mmCIF file of N, CA and C in Angstrom:
data_model
loop_
_atom_site.group_PDB
_atom_site.id
_atom_site.type_symbol
_atom_site.label_atom_id
_atom_site.label_comp_id
_atom_site.label_asym_id
_atom_site.label_seq_id
_atom_site.Cartn_x
_atom_site.Cartn_y
_atom_site.Cartn_z
ATOM 1 N N UNK E 164 -24.817 -18.872 16.932
ATOM 2 C CA UNK E 164 -24.115 -18.271 18.045
ATOM 3 C C UNK E 164 -23.481 -16.961 17.591
ATOM 4 N N UNK E 165 -23.667 -15.908 18.345
ATOM 5 C CA UNK E 165 -23.155 -14.588 18.007
ATOM 6 C C UNK E 165 -21.669 -14.482 18.338
ATOM 7 N N UNK E 166 -20.943 -13.698 17.525
ATOM 8 C CA UNK E 166 -19.523 -13.484 17.787
ATOM 9 C C UNK E 166 -19.336 -12.203 18.576
ATOM 10 N N UNK E 167 -18.242 -12.126 19.299
ATOM 11 C CA UNK E 167 -17.951 -10.950 20.110
ATOM 12 C C UNK E 167 -17.392 -9.833 19.223
ATOM 13 N N UNK E 168 -17.845 -8.620 19.443
ATOM 14 C CA UNK E 168 -17.375 -7.468 18.688
ATOM 15 C C UNK E 168 -15.907 -7.204 19.028
ATOM 16 N N UNK E 169 -15.056 -7.094 18.007
ATOM 17 C CA UNK E 169 -13.629 -6.907 18.240
ATOM 18 C C UNK E 169 -13.223 -5.443 18.310
ATOM 19 N N UNK E 170 -14.091 -4.513 17.964
ATOM 20 C CA UNK E 170 -13.784 -3.095 18.042
ATOM 21 C C UNK E 170 -13.257 -2.538 16.725
ATOM 22 N N UNK E 171 -12.968 -1.251 16.734
ATOM 23 C CA UNK E 171 -12.506 -0.551 15.551
ATOM 24 C C UNK E 171 -10.989 -0.691 15.445
ATOM 25 N N UNK E 172 -10.491 -0.933 14.247
ATOM 26 C CA UNK E 172 -9.057 -1.051 14.013
ATOM 27 C C UNK E 172 -8.528 0.321 13.609
ATOM 28 N N UNK E 173 -8.221 1.168 14.592
ATOM 29 C CA UNK E 173 -7.873 2.566 14.362
ATOM 30 C C UNK E 173 -6.559 2.744 13.614
ATOM 31 N N UNK E 174 -5.674 1.758 13.662
ATOM 32 C CA UNK E 174 -4.399 1.887 12.964
ATOM 33 C C UNK E 174 -4.584 1.962 11.452
ATOM 34 N N UNK E 175 -5.735 1.552 10.939
ATOM 35 C CA UNK E 175 -6.002 1.612 9.506
ATOM 36 C C UNK E 175 -6.431 3.011 9.052
ATOM 37 N N UNK E 176 -6.688 3.932 9.986
ATOM 38 C CA UNK E 176 -7.152 5.273 9.658
ATOM 39 C C UNK E 176 -6.021 6.286 9.530
ATOM 40 N N UNK E 177 -4.786 5.914 9.920
ATOM 41 C CA UNK E 177 -3.658 6.832 9.918
ATOM 42 C C UNK E 177 -2.464 6.214 9.211
ATOM 43 N N UNK E 178 -1.587 7.079 8.675
ATOM 44 C CA UNK E 178 -0.330 6.642 8.091
ATOM 45 C C UNK E 178 0.770 7.487 8.725
ATOM 46 N N UNK E 179 1.796 6.829 9.260
ATOM 47 C CA UNK E 179 2.886 7.525 9.937
ATOM 48 C C UNK E 179 4.130 7.436 9.070
ATOM 49 N N UNK E 180 4.714 8.605 8.781
ATOM 50 C CA UNK E 180 5.967 8.678 8.038
ATOM 51 C C UNK E 180 6.919 9.555 8.834
ATOM 52 N N UNK E 181 7.922 8.942 9.437
ATOM 53 C CA UNK E 181 8.874 9.701 10.259
ATOM 54 C C UNK E 181 8.157 10.271 11.470
ATOM 55 N N UNK E 182 8.122 11.608 11.564
ATOM 56 C CA UNK E 182 7.430 12.253 12.683
ATOM 57 C C UNK E 182 6.121 12.906 12.247
ATOM 58 N N UNK E 183 5.640 12.592 11.042
ATOM 59 C CA UNK E 183 4.379 13.145 10.536
ATOM 60 C C UNK E 183 3.292 12.083 10.502
ATOM 61 N N UNK E 184 2.078 12.497 10.843
ATOM 62 C CA UNK E 184 0.923 11.603 10.829
ATOM 63 C C UNK E 184 -0.069 12.119 9.801
ATOM 64 N N UNK E 185 -0.553 11.236 8.932
ATOM 65 C CA UNK E 185 -1.514 11.607 7.887
ATOM 66 C C UNK E 185 -2.798 10.814 8.095
ATOM 67 N N UNK E 186 -3.936 11.513 8.034
ATOM 68 C CA UNK E 186 -5.231 10.832 8.122
ATOM 69 C C UNK E 186 -5.575 10.265 6.754
ATOM 70 N N UNK E 187 -5.994 9.014 6.710
ATOM 71 C CA UNK E 187 -6.332 8.380 5.438
ATOM 72 C C UNK E 187 -7.807 8.504 5.098
ATOM 73 N N UNK E 188 -8.647 8.718 6.082
ATOM 74 C CA UNK E 188 -10.087 8.830 5.854
ATOM 75 C C UNK E 188 -10.517 10.288 5.981
ATOM 76 N N UNK E 189 -11.644 10.615 5.379
ATOM 77 C CA UNK E 189 -12.199 11.967 5.420
ATOM 78 C C UNK E 189 -12.800 12.235 6.806
ATOM 79 N N UNK E 190 -12.600 13.451 7.330
ATOM 80 C CA UNK E 190 -13.104 13.841 8.650
ATOM 81 C C UNK E 190 -14.429 14.570 8.489
ATOM 82 N N UNK E 191 -15.377 14.330 9.391
ATOM 83 C CA UNK E 191 -16.683 14.988 9.344
ATOM 84 C C UNK E 191 -16.533 16.477 9.660
ATOM 85 N N UNK E 192 -17.032 17.380 8.790
ATOM 86 C CA UNK E 192 -16.918 18.815 9.044
ATOM 87 C C UNK E 192 -17.818 19.297 10.183
ATOM 88 N N UNK E 193 -18.893 18.592 10.481
ATOM 89 C CA UNK E 193 -19.789 18.997 11.569
ATOM 90 C C UNK E 193 -19.271 18.544 12.930
ATOM 91 N N UNK E 194 -18.800 17.291 13.013
ATOM 92 C CA UNK E 194 -18.352 16.716 14.286
ATOM 93 C C UNK E 194 -16.930 17.122 14.640
ATOM 94 N N UNK E 195 -16.099 17.374 13.645
ATOM 95 C CA UNK E 195 -14.737 17.813 13.893
ATOM 96 C C UNK E 195 -13.734 16.679 13.856
ATOM 97 N N UNK E 196 -12.512 16.995 14.275
ATOM 98 C CA UNK E 196 -11.404 16.032 14.230
ATOM 99 C C UNK E 196 -11.701 14.835 15.121
ATOM 100 N N UNK E 197 -11.323 13.661 14.648
ATOM 101 C CA UNK E 197 -11.523 12.440 15.424
ATOM 102 C C UNK E 197 -12.738 11.648 15.024
ATOM 103 N N UNK E 198 -13.629 12.239 14.205
ATOM 104 C CA UNK E 198 -14.812 11.527 13.728
ATOM 105 C C UNK E 198 -14.666 11.368 12.212
ATOM 106 N N UNK E 199 -14.441 10.137 11.783
ATOM 107 C CA UNK E 199 -14.220 9.864 10.376
ATOM 108 C C UNK E 199 -15.530 9.511 9.683
ATOM 109 N N UNK E 200 -15.554 9.767 8.372
ATOM 110 C CA UNK E 200 -16.725 9.480 7.573
ATOM 111 C C UNK E 200 -16.538 8.150 6.849
ATOM 112 N N UNK E 201 -17.615 7.390 6.711
ATOM 113 C CA UNK E 201 -17.590 6.126 5.982
ATOM 114 C C UNK E 201 -17.631 6.430 4.492
ATOM 115 N N UNK E 202 -16.872 5.656 3.717
ATOM 116 C CA UNK E 202 -16.848 5.850 2.265
ATOM 117 C C UNK E 202 -17.677 4.768 1.595
ATOM 118 N N UNK E 203 -18.712 5.185 0.878
ATOM 119 C CA UNK E 203 -19.573 4.287 0.117
ATOM 120 C C UNK E 203 -19.282 4.483 -1.365
ATOM 121 N N UNK E 204 -19.987 3.795 -2.224
ATOM 122 C CA UNK E 204 -19.736 3.907 -3.662
ATOM 123 C C UNK E 204 -19.985 5.306 -4.203
ATOM 124 N N UNK E 205 -21.051 5.957 -3.730
ATOM 125 C CA UNK E 205 -21.422 7.261 -4.287
ATOM 126 C C UNK E 205 -21.479 8.388 -3.262
ATOM 127 N N UNK E 206 -21.047 8.133 -2.024
ATOM 128 C CA UNK E 206 -21.150 9.167 -0.995
ATOM 129 C C UNK E 206 -20.208 8.886 0.176
ATOM 130 N N UNK E 207 -19.994 9.935 0.990
ATOM 131 C CA UNK E 207 -19.342 9.819 2.284
ATOM 132 C C UNK E 207 -20.416 10.106 3.323
ATOM 133 N N UNK E 208 -20.439 9.346 4.423
ATOM 134 C CA UNK E 208 -21.452 9.611 5.440
ATOM 135 C C UNK E 208 -20.854 9.460 6.833
ATOM 136 N N UNK E 209 -21.343 10.301 7.749
ATOM 137 C CA UNK E 209 -20.906 10.277 9.134
ATOM 138 C C UNK E 209 -21.872 9.405 9.930
ATOM 139 N N UNK E 210 -21.345 8.461 10.669
ATOM 140 C CA UNK E 210 -22.183 7.581 11.474
ATOM 141 C C UNK E 210 -22.652 8.216 12.761
ATOM 142 N N UNK E 211 -22.019 9.311 13.162
ATOM 143 C CA UNK E 211 -22.381 9.964 14.420
ATOM 144 C C UNK E 211 -23.535 10.951 14.243
ATOM 145 N N UNK E 212 -23.424 11.848 13.248
ATOM 146 C CA UNK E 212 -24.443 12.895 13.092
ATOM 147 C C UNK E 212 -25.317 12.703 11.856
ATOM 148 N N UNK E 213 -24.915 11.812 10.928
ATOM 149 C CA UNK E 213 -25.720 11.572 9.742
ATOM 150 C C UNK E 213 -25.406 12.474 8.557
ATOM 151 N N UNK E 214 -24.389 13.326 8.689
ATOM 152 C CA UNK E 214 -23.994 14.217 7.595
ATOM 153 C C UNK E 214 -23.580 13.391 6.383
ATOM 154 N N UNK E 215 -23.997 13.807 5.171
ATOM 155 C CA UNK E 215 -23.685 13.076 3.937
ATOM 156 C C UNK E 215 -23.143 14.037 2.899
ATOM 157 N N UNK E 216 -22.053 13.633 2.248
ATOM 158 C CA UNK E 216 -21.506 14.356 1.100
ATOM 159 C C UNK E 216 -21.546 13.406 -0.077
ATOM 160 N N UNK E 217 -22.083 13.870 -1.196
ATOM 161 C CA UNK E 217 -22.176 13.045 -2.397
ATOM 162 C C UNK E 217 -20.902 13.211 -3.192
ATOM 163 N N UNK E 218 -20.420 12.120 -3.768
ATOM 164 C CA UNK E 218 -19.233 12.159 -4.610
ATOM 165 C C UNK E 218 -19.584 12.772 -5.957
ATOM 166 N N UNK E 219 -18.611 13.403 -6.568
ATOM 167 C CA UNK E 219 -18.801 13.990 -7.892
ATOM 168 C C UNK E 219 -18.730 12.886 -8.939
ATOM 169 N N UNK E 220 -19.562 12.986 -9.972
ATOM 170 C CA UNK E 220 -19.490 12.043 -11.091
ATOM 171 C C UNK E 220 -18.285 12.356 -11.958
ATOM 172 N N UNK E 221 -17.649 11.335 -12.465
ATOM 173 C CA UNK E 221 -16.438 11.537 -13.281
ATOM 174 C C UNK E 221 -16.773 11.771 -14.718
#
């Protein structure tokens, strides 16, 4: 039996301190503000447009 999709938990993408809001995830440079990139082991990728940035090796 399939489970119902609960949606995105957007409160995990921001941190509020006083009257300032900080984004915790990287924003896609092609799509603009409001579209966050997924963080994988070796890259960041946008689920909307497919843009990929590779992480630097340490």
